[in-house]
Coordinates of C-alpha atoms in Angstrom, one line a residue:
Chain A
M1 CA 39.6 46.6 -10.3
T2 CA 39.3 47.7 -13.9
N3 CA 41.8 50.0 -15.4
A4 CA 40.4 53.3 -16.8
V5 CA 43.8 54.1 -18.5
V6 CA 46.2 51.6 -19.9
V7 CA 49.5 52.6 -21.6
E8 CA 51.9 50.1 -23.0
G9 CA 55.3 50.7 -24.5
L10 CA 54.5 54.3 -25.5
V11 CA 57.2 55.8 -27.7
K12 CA 57.2 59.4 -29.1
R13 CA 60.0 61.1 -30.9
F14 CA 60.2 64.7 -32.0
G15 CA 62.9 64.7 -34.7
E16 CA 66.1 63.6 -33.0
N17 CA 64.7 64.0 -29.6
T18 CA 63.0 61.0 -27.9
A19 CA 60.3 62.4 -25.7
L20 CA 59.0 59.0 -24.5
G21 CA 61.2 55.9 -24.6
G22 CA 58.6 53.2 -23.9
V23 CA 56.4 54.2 -21.1
D24 CA 54.0 51.7 -19.4
L25 CA 51.4 52.7 -16.8
T26 CA 47.8 52.0 -15.7
V27 CA 45.3 54.0 -13.7
S28 CA 42.6 52.0 -11.9
E29 CA 39.0 53.3 -12.1
G30 CA 38.2 55.9 -9.5
T31 CA 41.8 56.5 -8.4
V32 CA 44.4 59.2 -8.9
L33 CA 47.7 58.6 -10.6
G34 CA 50.4 61.2 -10.1
L35 CA 52.7 61.4 -13.0
L36 CA 55.8 63.0 -11.6
G37 CA 58.9 64.3 -13.2
P38 CA 61.0 67.5 -13.9
N39 CA 60.3 69.8 -16.9
G40 CA 60.9 68.0 -20.1
A41 CA 60.5 64.5 -18.6
G42 CA 57.7 63.7 -21.0
K43 CA 54.6 64.1 -18.7
T44 CA 52.8 66.4 -21.1
T45 CA 53.5 64.2 -24.0
V46 CA 51.8 61.3 -22.2
V47 CA 48.8 63.4 -21.5
R48 CA 48.6 64.7 -25.1
I49 CA 48.7 61.1 -26.5
L50 CA 46.0 60.0 -24.1
S51 CA 43.8 62.9 -25.0
T52 CA 44.2 62.2 -28.7
L53 CA 46.2 65.4 -29.4
L54 CA 49.3 63.6 -30.5
R55 CA 49.9 60.2 -32.1
P56 CA 52.6 58.0 -30.6
D57 CA 55.3 56.5 -32.8
A58 CA 54.9 53.1 -31.1
G59 CA 52.9 51.5 -28.3
R60 CA 49.3 51.4 -27.3
A61 CA 47.0 53.5 -25.2
E62 CA 43.5 52.9 -24.0
V63 CA 41.1 55.1 -22.1
N64 CA 37.9 53.6 -20.8
G65 CA 38.6 50.5 -22.9
L66 CA 38.8 52.6 -26.1
D67 CA 41.9 52.8 -28.3
V68 CA 43.1 56.4 -28.5
L69 CA 44.4 55.8 -32.1
T70 CA 41.4 54.1 -33.7
Q71 CA 38.5 55.2 -31.5
G72 CA 39.5 58.9 -30.9
D73 CA 35.9 60.3 -31.2
R74 CA 34.6 58.0 -28.5
V75 CA 37.6 58.6 -26.3
R76 CA 37.1 62.4 -26.5
A77 CA 33.5 62.0 -25.4
T78 CA 34.5 60.4 -22.2
I79 CA 37.5 62.5 -21.1
G80 CA 38.2 66.0 -19.8
L81 CA 41.5 67.7 -20.3
T82 CA 43.0 70.7 -18.5
G83 CA 46.2 71.7 -20.1
Q84 CA 49.2 73.5 -18.8
Y85 CA 47.8 76.9 -19.3
A86 CA 44.3 77.8 -18.7
A87 CA 42.6 77.3 -22.1
V88 CA 39.7 79.6 -21.6
D89 CA 38.5 82.2 -24.1
E90 CA 39.3 85.5 -22.4
Y91 CA 36.6 87.5 -24.2
L92 CA 33.8 85.2 -23.2
T93 CA 32.3 85.3 -19.7
G94 CA 32.8 82.4 -17.4
Q95 CA 29.2 81.3 -18.1
E96 CA 29.7 81.6 -21.9
N97 CA 32.9 79.7 -21.8
L98 CA 31.3 76.7 -20.0
E99 CA 28.2 76.8 -22.1
M100 CA 30.3 76.8 -25.3
V101 CA 32.3 73.7 -24.1
G102 CA 29.1 72.1 -23.0
R103 CA 27.5 72.5 -26.4
L104 CA 30.6 71.1 -28.0
Y105 CA 30.3 68.0 -25.8
R106 CA 26.7 67.9 -27.3
L107 CA 24.9 68.4 -24.0
G108 CA 22.2 70.5 -25.7
G109 CA 21.7 74.2 -24.9
K110 CA 19.6 73.8 -21.8
E111 CA 21.7 71.1 -20.1
A112 CA 24.9 73.1 -21.0
R113 CA 23.4 76.2 -19.3
L114 CA 22.4 74.2 -16.2
R115 CA 25.8 72.5 -15.8
A116 CA 27.6 75.8 -16.4
G117 CA 25.7 77.3 -13.5
E118 CA 26.3 74.3 -11.2
L119 CA 30.1 74.3 -11.9
L120 CA 30.5 78.1 -11.5
E121 CA 28.9 77.7 -8.1
R122 CA 31.0 74.8 -7.2
F123 CA 34.3 76.4 -8.2
E124 CA 33.3 79.7 -6.5
L125 CA 33.0 81.6 -9.7
A126 CA 29.3 82.4 -9.5
D127 CA 30.0 86.1 -8.7
A128 CA 32.2 86.4 -11.7
A129 CA 30.0 84.3 -14.0
H130 CA 29.0 87.2 -16.2
R131 CA 32.4 88.9 -16.4
P132 CA 34.8 88.2 -19.3
A133 CA 37.5 85.8 -18.3
K134 CA 40.0 88.5 -19.2
T135 CA 39.2 90.0 -15.8
Y136 CA 39.9 86.8 -13.9
S137 CA 42.9 86.2 -11.7
G138 CA 45.3 83.3 -12.5
G139 CA 43.6 81.0 -9.9
M140 CA 40.1 81.8 -11.2
R141 CA 41.1 81.0 -14.8
R142 CA 42.5 77.7 -13.7
R143 CA 39.3 76.9 -11.9
L144 CA 37.3 77.9 -14.9
D145 CA 39.5 75.7 -17.1
I146 CA 39.0 72.7 -14.8
A147 CA 35.2 73.4 -14.7
A148 CA 35.2 73.4 -18.5
S149 CA 36.8 70.0 -18.6
L150 CA 34.2 68.7 -16.1
I151 CA 31.1 69.9 -17.9
A152 CA 30.1 66.6 -19.5
R153 CA 30.9 64.6 -16.3
P154 CA 33.9 62.8 -17.9
R155 CA 34.9 59.4 -16.5
V156 CA 38.6 60.2 -16.8
L157 CA 40.1 63.6 -16.2
F158 CA 43.6 64.6 -17.3
L159 CA 45.1 67.4 -15.2
D160 CA 48.4 68.7 -16.7
E161 CA 50.2 70.6 -14.0
P162 CA 47.0 72.1 -12.6
T163 CA 48.8 74.4 -10.0
T164 CA 51.9 75.4 -11.8
G165 CA 52.2 79.2 -11.6
L166 CA 49.6 79.6 -8.9
D167 CA 50.4 81.3 -5.6
P168 CA 50.4 79.1 -2.5
R169 CA 46.9 80.0 -1.4
S170 CA 45.3 79.3 -4.8
R171 CA 47.3 76.1 -4.9
L172 CA 45.8 74.9 -1.6
G173 CA 42.3 75.9 -2.9
M174 CA 42.9 73.9 -6.0
W175 CA 43.9 70.8 -4.0
E176 CA 40.6 70.9 -2.2
F177 CA 38.7 71.1 -5.5
I178 CA 40.7 68.2 -6.9
A179 CA 40.2 66.1 -3.7
D180 CA 36.4 66.7 -4.1
L181 CA 36.5 65.3 -7.6
V182 CA 38.2 62.2 -6.4
S183 CA 35.5 61.6 -3.8
D184 CA 32.9 61.8 -6.7
G185 CA 34.6 58.8 -8.3
T186 CA 36.4 60.5 -11.2
T187 CA 39.5 58.8 -12.4
I188 CA 42.3 61.3 -12.6
L189 CA 45.7 61.3 -14.2
L190 CA 47.6 64.3 -12.7
T191 CA 51.0 65.5 -13.8
T192 CA 53.0 67.6 -11.5
Q193 CA 56.5 68.8 -10.7
Y194 CA 55.5 69.3 -7.1
L195 CA 56.1 66.2 -5.0
E196 CA 54.0 67.6 -2.2
E197 CA 51.1 67.8 -4.6
A198 CA 51.4 64.2 -5.6
D199 CA 51.8 63.1 -2.0
R200 CA 48.6 64.9 -1.1
L201 CA 46.4 63.9 -4.1
A202 CA 47.6 60.7 -5.7
D203 CA 46.9 57.1 -4.7
R204 CA 49.8 55.8 -6.8
M205 CA 52.7 57.5 -8.5
V206 CA 54.8 57.0 -11.6
V207 CA 58.0 58.9 -11.7
I208 CA 59.5 59.6 -15.2
D209 CA 62.7 61.2 -16.2
K210 CA 63.9 61.8 -19.7
G211 CA 61.0 59.8 -21.1
E212 CA 61.6 56.7 -19.0
V213 CA 59.7 55.4 -16.0
I214 CA 62.2 55.3 -13.1
A215 CA 59.9 54.4 -10.2
R216 CA 56.3 53.6 -9.4
G217 CA 54.2 52.8 -6.4
T218 CA 52.4 54.4 -3.6
A219 CA 54.0 57.4 -1.7
D220 CA 54.9 55.0 1.1
E221 CA 56.5 52.5 -1.2
L222 CA 58.5 55.1 -2.8
K223 CA 59.6 56.5 0.5
A224 CA 60.6 53.0 1.6
Q225 CA 62.9 52.8 -1.4
V226 CA 64.8 55.7 -0.1
G227 CA 64.7 54.3 3.4
G228 CA 65.3 55.6 6.9
E229 CA 65.2 59.1 8.1
R230 CA 66.9 62.3 7.3
L231 CA 69.2 64.2 9.6
E232 CA 68.9 67.8 8.5
L233 CA 70.7 70.9 9.6
T234 CA 71.2 74.5 8.7
V235 CA 74.6 76.1 9.3
S236 CA 75.4 79.8 9.6
S237 CA 77.5 80.0 6.5
S238 CA 77.8 77.8 3.4
A239 CA 81.6 77.6 3.9
Q240 CA 80.9 75.4 6.9
L241 CA 78.9 72.8 4.9
S242 CA 81.9 70.7 4.0
A243 CA 83.2 70.6 7.6
A244 CA 79.7 69.6 8.9
A245 CA 79.4 67.0 6.2
E246 CA 82.9 65.5 7.1
A247 CA 82.0 65.5 10.8
L248 CA 78.7 63.6 10.2
R249 CA 79.8 61.3 7.4
P250 CA 80.3 58.3 9.7
L251 CA 76.7 58.5 10.7
A252 CA 75.3 58.7 7.1
Q253 CA 73.9 55.8 5.3
G254 CA 74.5 57.4 1.9
E255 CA 75.9 60.6 0.4
P256 CA 75.1 63.8 2.3
H257 CA 73.1 66.3 0.2
R258 CA 74.3 69.9 0.4
D259 CA 72.4 73.0 -0.6
E260 CA 74.7 76.0 -0.8
Q261 CA 71.9 78.5 -1.1
T262 CA 69.9 77.5 1.9
R263 CA 73.1 76.4 3.8
R264 CA 71.3 73.1 4.5
L265 CA 72.8 69.6 4.8
S266 CA 70.7 66.5 4.6
L267 CA 71.9 62.9 5.4
P268 CA 70.1 59.6 5.3
V269 CA 70.5 58.0 8.7
T270 CA 69.1 55.3 11.0
G271 CA 68.9 55.1 14.7
G272 CA 66.5 57.9 15.6
T273 CA 67.2 60.3 18.4
E274 CA 70.4 58.6 19.5
T275 CA 71.9 59.4 16.1
L276 CA 70.7 63.0 16.5
A277 CA 72.5 63.2 19.9
E278 CA 75.6 61.6 18.4
G279 CA 75.5 64.1 15.5
L280 CA 75.4 67.0 17.9
R281 CA 78.3 65.7 19.9
R282 CA 80.4 65.4 16.7
L283 CA 79.5 68.9 15.6
A284 CA 80.4 70.3 19.0
G285 CA 84.0 69.2 18.3
T286 CA 84.2 71.4 15.2
D287 CA 83.7 75.2 14.7
V288 CA 80.5 74.7 12.7
R289 CA 77.7 76.9 14.0
V290 CA 74.4 75.0 13.8
L291 CA 71.3 77.2 13.4
D292 CA 68.8 74.4 13.2
I293 CA 68.9 70.6 13.4
G294 CA 66.3 67.9 13.3
L295 CA 65.2 64.4 12.2
R296 CA 62.7 64.1 9.4
R297 CA 60.9 61.3 7.7
P298 CA 61.9 61.2 4.0
D299 CA 59.5 62.9 1.6
L300 CA 59.1 62.7 -2.1
D301 CA 61.8 65.2 -2.7
D302 CA 64.3 62.8 -1.2
V303 CA 62.8 60.0 -3.4
F304 CA 63.5 62.1 -6.5
L305 CA 66.9 63.1 -5.4
T306 CA 67.8 59.5 -4.7
L307 CA 66.4 58.1 -7.9
T308 CA 67.7 60.7 -10.4
G309 CA 70.6 62.4 -8.7
H310 CA 68.9 65.7 -9.1
A311 CA 66.0 67.5 -7.5
A312 CA 62.5 67.4 -9.0
E313 CA 62.1 71.0 -9.7
E314 CA 65.2 71.6 -11.6
S315 CA 64.7 72.1 -15.3
A316 CA 66.0 69.2 -17.5
A317 CA 68.8 71.4 -18.8
E318 CA 70.1 72.3 -15.4
A319 CA 69.8 68.7 -14.4
G320 CA 72.0 67.7 -17.2
A321 CA 74.7 70.2 -16.5
D322 CA 74.6 69.8 -12.8
A323 CA 74.1 66.2 -11.8
A324 CA 76.7 66.4 -8.9
P325 CA 75.4 65.8 -5.4
T326 CA 75.9 69.5 -4.6
A327 CA 72.7 70.2 -6.5
V328 CA 70.3 73.0 -6.2
S329 CA 67.5 73.2 -3.7
A330 CA 65.0 70.4 -3.5
G331 CA 62.9 72.4 -1.1
A332 CA 60.9 74.9 -3.2
S333 CA 57.7 73.0 -2.7
R334 CA 57.8 73.4 1.1
Chain B
M1 CA 31.2 59.7 -37.2
T2 CA 29.9 63.2 -36.9
T3 CA 26.8 63.9 -38.9
L4 CA 26.3 67.0 -41.0
A5 CA 23.8 68.4 -38.5
E6 CA 26.4 68.0 -35.7
T7 CA 29.0 69.7 -37.9
V8 CA 26.7 72.6 -38.5
S9 CA 25.7 72.9 -34.9
D10 CA 29.3 72.9 -33.7
S11 CA 30.3 75.4 -36.4
V12 CA 27.4 77.7 -35.2
T13 CA 28.7 77.4 -31.6
I14 CA 32.2 78.4 -32.7
T15 CA 31.0 81.2 -35.0
R16 CA 29.0 82.6 -32.1
R17 CA 32.1 82.5 -29.9
N18 CA 34.1 84.4 -32.5
L19 CA 31.5 87.0 -33.0
I20 CA 31.1 87.7 -29.2
K21 CA 34.8 88.6 -29.4
V22 CA 34.1 91.2 -32.1
K23 CA 31.4 92.7 -29.9
R24 CA 33.7 92.8 -26.8
V25 CA 36.9 94.1 -28.4
P26 CA 36.5 97.7 -29.5
D27 CA 39.8 97.6 -31.4
L28 CA 38.3 95.1 -33.8
I29 CA 35.2 97.1 -34.5
V30 CA 37.3 100.2 -35.1
F31 CA 39.5 98.2 -37.4
A32 CA 36.6 96.8 -39.2
T33 CA 34.7 100.1 -39.7
L34 CA 36.9 103.1 -39.3
S35 CA 39.8 102.1 -41.4
P36 CA 37.6 101.3 -44.5
I37 CA 36.0 104.7 -44.1
M38 CA 39.5 106.3 -43.9
F39 CA 40.6 104.4 -47.0
V40 CA 37.6 105.4 -49.1
L41 CA 38.1 109.0 -48.2
L42 CA 41.9 109.0 -48.7
F43 CA 41.8 107.3 -52.1
R44 CA 38.8 109.2 -53.3
Y45 CA 40.3 112.6 -52.6
V46 CA 44.1 112.0 -52.8
F47 CA 44.3 109.7 -55.8
G48 CA 41.0 111.0 -57.2
S49 CA 42.4 114.5 -57.5
A50 CA 45.2 113.3 -59.8
I51 CA 43.8 110.3 -61.7
P52 CA 41.3 111.1 -64.4
I53 CA 39.3 108.1 -65.6
E54 CA 37.9 108.3 -69.1
G55 CA 34.0 108.6 -68.9
I56 CA 33.5 107.9 -65.2
S57 CA 34.1 109.6 -61.9
Y58 CA 37.1 108.3 -59.8
A59 CA 34.7 107.5 -56.9
E60 CA 32.8 105.0 -59.2
F61 CA 36.0 103.5 -60.5
L62 CA 37.5 103.3 -57.0
L63 CA 34.9 101.7 -54.9
P64 CA 34.8 98.2 -56.4
G65 CA 38.6 98.2 -56.2
I66 CA 38.8 99.3 -52.6
F67 CA 36.0 96.8 -51.6
A68 CA 38.1 94.0 -53.0
Q69 CA 41.3 95.2 -51.3
T70 CA 39.6 95.6 -48.0
V71 CA 37.9 92.2 -47.9
V72 CA 41.1 90.4 -49.0
F73 CA 43.0 92.2 -46.1
G74 CA 40.0 91.3 -43.8
S75 CA 40.6 87.6 -44.5
T76 CA 44.0 87.8 -42.8
I77 CA 42.2 88.0 -39.5
T78 CA 41.4 84.3 -39.9
G79 CA 45.1 83.3 -39.8
A80 CA 46.0 85.7 -37.0
S81 CA 43.0 84.5 -34.8
L82 CA 43.8 80.9 -35.3
A83 CA 47.5 81.4 -34.4
D84 CA 46.3 83.3 -31.3
D85 CA 44.0 80.4 -30.3
L86 CA 46.8 78.0 -30.8
Q87 CA 49.2 80.0 -28.6
K88 CA 46.6 80.3 -25.8
G89 CA 45.9 76.5 -25.8
L90 CA 42.3 76.8 -27.0
I91 CA 43.0 74.7 -30.1
D92 CA 44.2 71.9 -27.7
R93 CA 41.0 72.2 -25.8
F94 CA 38.9 72.1 -28.9
R95 CA 40.8 69.1 -30.3
S96 CA 40.2 67.2 -27.1
L97 CA 36.4 67.6 -27.4
P98 CA 34.1 65.2 -29.2
M99 CA 33.2 68.0 -31.7
A100 CA 33.3 68.0 -35.5
R101 CA 36.8 68.1 -36.8
S102 CA 36.2 71.0 -39.2
A103 CA 34.0 73.1 -36.9
V104 CA 36.7 75.3 -35.5
L105 CA 37.9 76.3 -39.0
V106 CA 34.4 76.7 -40.4
G107 CA 33.3 78.7 -37.4
R108 CA 36.4 80.9 -37.8
T109 CA 36.0 81.6 -41.5
V110 CA 32.3 82.2 -41.3
A111 CA 32.7 84.7 -38.4
D112 CA 35.4 86.5 -40.5
L113 CA 32.9 86.5 -43.4
G114 CA 30.5 88.2 -41.1
L115 CA 33.1 90.8 -40.2
N116 CA 33.7 91.4 -43.9
V117 CA 29.9 91.9 -44.5
L118 CA 30.0 94.6 -41.8
T119 CA 33.0 96.2 -43.4
I120 CA 31.4 96.2 -46.9
V121 CA 28.2 97.8 -45.6
V122 CA 30.2 100.6 -43.9
M123 CA 32.3 101.2 -47.0
A124 CA 29.3 101.2 -49.3
L125 CA 27.6 103.8 -47.2
T126 CA 30.8 105.9 -47.1
G127 CA 31.1 105.5 -50.9
L128 CA 27.5 106.7 -51.4
V129 CA 28.4 109.8 -49.5
V130 CA 31.4 110.6 -51.7
G131 CA 29.8 110.0 -55.0
W132 CA 29.8 106.3 -55.7
R133 CA 26.5 105.0 -57.3
I134 CA 25.2 101.6 -58.3
H135 CA 23.7 101.7 -61.9
S136 CA 22.6 98.1 -62.2
S137 CA 19.6 96.1 -60.9
V138 CA 19.3 95.0 -57.3
G139 CA 20.1 91.4 -58.4
E140 CA 23.2 92.4 -60.1
A141 CA 24.3 94.6 -57.3
L142 CA 23.8 91.7 -54.8
A143 CA 25.8 89.4 -57.1
G144 CA 28.6 92.0 -57.1
F145 CA 28.7 91.9 -53.3
L146 CA 28.4 88.2 -53.2
I147 CA 31.4 87.7 -55.5
L148 CA 33.5 90.0 -53.3
L149 CA 32.6 88.0 -50.2
L150 CA 33.0 84.6 -51.8
F151 CA 36.5 85.4 -52.9
A152 CA 37.3 86.8 -49.4
F153 CA 35.9 83.6 -47.9
A154 CA 38.2 81.5 -50.1
I155 CA 41.2 83.6 -49.1
S156 CA 40.2 83.0 -45.4
W157 CA 40.9 79.3 -45.9
V158 CA 44.3 80.0 -47.3
M159 CA 45.0 82.2 -44.3
A160 CA 43.7 79.5 -42.0
L161 CA 46.5 77.2 -43.2
V162 CA 49.0 80.0 -42.8
G163 CA 47.9 80.7 -39.3
L164 CA 48.1 77.1 -38.2
L165 CA 51.6 76.6 -39.7
V166 CA 53.1 80.0 -38.7
R167 CA 51.6 79.9 -35.2
T168 CA 52.3 83.5 -34.2
P169 CA 49.6 86.2 -34.8
E170 CA 52.2 89.0 -35.5
V171 CA 54.1 86.9 -38.0
V172 CA 50.8 86.0 -39.8
N173 CA 50.0 89.7 -40.1
N174 CA 53.4 90.7 -41.4
A175 CA 53.7 87.8 -43.7
S176 CA 50.3 88.3 -45.2
F177 CA 50.9 92.0 -45.6
I178 CA 54.0 91.3 -47.8
V179 CA 51.9 89.0 -50.1
I180 CA 48.6 90.8 -50.1
F181 CA 49.8 94.3 -50.6
P182 CA 51.3 93.6 -54.1
L183 CA 48.5 91.2 -54.8
T184 CA 46.0 94.0 -54.5
F185 CA 48.1 96.7 -56.0
I186 CA 49.4 94.9 -59.1
A187 CA 45.9 94.9 -60.4
N188 CA 43.2 97.2 -61.7
T189 CA 42.2 98.1 -58.2
F190 CA 43.1 101.8 -58.0
V191 CA 44.3 102.7 -61.5
P192 CA 43.6 101.4 -65.1
T193 CA 46.3 98.9 -66.1
D194 CA 46.8 100.2 -69.7
N195 CA 50.1 102.0 -68.9
F196 CA 51.6 99.2 -66.8
P197 CA 54.9 97.8 -68.1
T198 CA 54.2 94.6 -70.1
V199 CA 55.2 92.2 -67.3
L200 CA 53.1 93.9 -64.7
K201 CA 50.2 94.2 -67.1
T202 CA 50.2 90.5 -67.7
I203 CA 50.3 89.8 -64.0
A204 CA 47.5 92.3 -63.4
D205 CA 45.4 90.7 -66.1
W206 CA 45.6 87.3 -64.7
N207 CA 45.6 88.4 -61.0
P208 CA 42.3 87.0 -59.5
V209 CA 42.0 90.3 -57.6
S210 CA 41.7 92.2 -60.9
A211 CA 39.0 89.8 -62.0
V212 CA 37.1 90.3 -58.7
V213 CA 37.3 94.1 -59.2
Q214 CA 36.3 93.8 -62.9
A215 CA 33.4 91.6 -62.0
A216 CA 32.2 94.0 -59.3
R217 CA 32.6 97.0 -61.6
E218 CA 30.5 95.3 -64.2
L219 CA 27.8 94.1 -61.7
F220 CA 27.5 97.5 -60.1
G221 CA 27.5 99.3 -63.5
N222 CA 30.7 101.2 -62.6
T223 CA 32.1 101.0 -66.1
A224 CA 31.9 103.2 -69.2
P225 CA 32.1 102.4 -72.9
S226 CA 35.1 104.7 -73.2
L227 CA 36.9 102.8 -70.4
E228 CA 39.1 100.2 -72.1
T229 CA 39.1 96.6 -70.7
S230 CA 42.1 94.4 -71.4
N231 CA 41.7 91.6 -73.9
A232 CA 43.1 89.0 -71.6
W233 CA 40.6 86.2 -71.0
P234 CA 40.1 86.8 -67.3
M235 CA 39.3 90.4 -67.9
Q236 CA 36.7 89.5 -70.6
H237 CA 35.2 86.8 -68.4
P238 CA 35.8 87.9 -64.8
V239 CA 32.8 86.2 -63.2
P240 CA 33.6 82.6 -64.3
Y241 CA 37.3 83.3 -63.7
V242 CA 36.7 84.4 -60.1
L243 CA 34.4 81.5 -59.5
A244 CA 37.0 79.0 -60.8
W245 CA 39.5 80.5 -58.4
V246 CA 37.1 80.3 -55.5
V247 CA 36.4 76.6 -56.2
V248 CA 40.1 75.7 -56.6
L249 CA 41.2 77.6 -53.5
L250 CA 38.4 75.9 -51.4
V251 CA 39.1 72.4 -52.9
V252 CA 42.8 72.7 -52.1
F253 CA 42.8 74.7 -48.8
V254 CA 39.8 73.4 -46.9
P255 CA 41.3 69.8 -46.7
L256 CA 44.8 71.1 -46.2
S257 CA 43.7 73.4 -43.3
V258 CA 41.7 70.7 -41.6
W259 CA 44.7 68.4 -42.0
A260 CA 46.9 71.0 -40.4
Y261 CA 44.4 71.5 -37.6
L262 CA 44.3 67.8 -36.8
R263 CA 48.1 67.7 -36.5
T264 CA 48.8 70.9 -34.7
A265 CA 49.2 71.4 -31.0
S266 CA 50.5 74.2 -28.9
R267 CA 54.2 74.1 -27.9

């Protein structure tokens, strides 16, 4: 399979701060790569270099076989970019926004108008087509933004955190639209902080933290790195977390993860339901009150926690200050 | 490479986009039309009642000056709008498109030129009502308006660079106010400069805004034999002096602004 995106040894510094410390990745044509990482990990910097907005300090990047540094014009003609905030002109209507972008992709007036109509229909914006984008909800603006990046049928699409800030319902809707694009054969590089999003949309994933790739593979491969199952329980008060952790420690394959706020405890285990029964027996001998207990297959939250020592949705600053296993919740995406 | 035709076509697309905004934002129309009317009336009757000008009515003396001040202030919109586009991520979008690299800035400055044309028409009509008259030929009068607009267009490109570097619309507005207010007041805009202290008079004589005003006064016929003109070279040759400024500003600031545009990105 040919690679639509090739990135080798990408380095970018902003003053003292190294945003990317030598990132390598590839995206095969017609597939979705999920670029995962917490805030400040360098995801947006990768996207900006690939879409020719930033020049790297070292390394090489190709999109559709074109060098982003020396063939910028031709790269721009074959890509679509949806940035972190919806870059739509709020004074133009949906139709006018799309027509403008279409003309700037040099589609010609008539073709731009036709494509704009098609995309407004497809993204369920036809009713709002002639209203200024100012009147749109957050979800509608994002959809208009994605529609704008699709107007010239790009072969590669960069989606930078397409659902950040959306309510859960709009997020689900957005996932359906993105899944549709994939079935059309568009190559997508998607950045996200939401592991569930990557799990749902991406064929392969690259996890970066502090500008370095820390893991890559399919969702299953990454989960396999974490291994086994999770025994998870919720106790009636956070003060009981330590007692519960002590009682269950002999069963755990690694360090138990405590979350004070949700009063949850999570331990990597093996042995299935027998381990669950054994866990219950051990807890019965303590005064821990268990509200909820169960076995769970590891998800990408666990992957992130295992790889980095902190949860995916913490900000980089928090992660630096609080790298202890008693970290903050990893569960906000559920 | 982008051809000239493509650059023109992209610039037209961007200009149209910017003008749609003018149409849809009532505040902008109000700013562009009502405030010039207010300024003409205020200066005409407040200053005009106290400042006698030898051989000519204050309205005739004032209008070329207030035209110049208003279009120079109008050019600050260029910087504020670009900073706004930058903040909202629109510049990122434009920079990711296969469009001409100068089109966003050309479309911006041309749209702001259009806004200045509208402002000048409104002010000229108000001026006619309060006693301003053109005493020259149609050709000279048009040349007068043209020189005002050309200078404003050049200042727009300076403001484009400021907007791309400063990145916050509010800061662009405040910063340009601090520069443009003295620039348009230490000049022959509202009062004759004869009685200025020596230092201020020298500044006023060489201030390009003074030359714009002097050129407009001459081209509209708003001068009188009894009205003394400074002997400084720019005041004796205002048209070539203004044109030289326009050329220099464009030669310096068009490439600088495009350079800044190609290197900027939202944060």
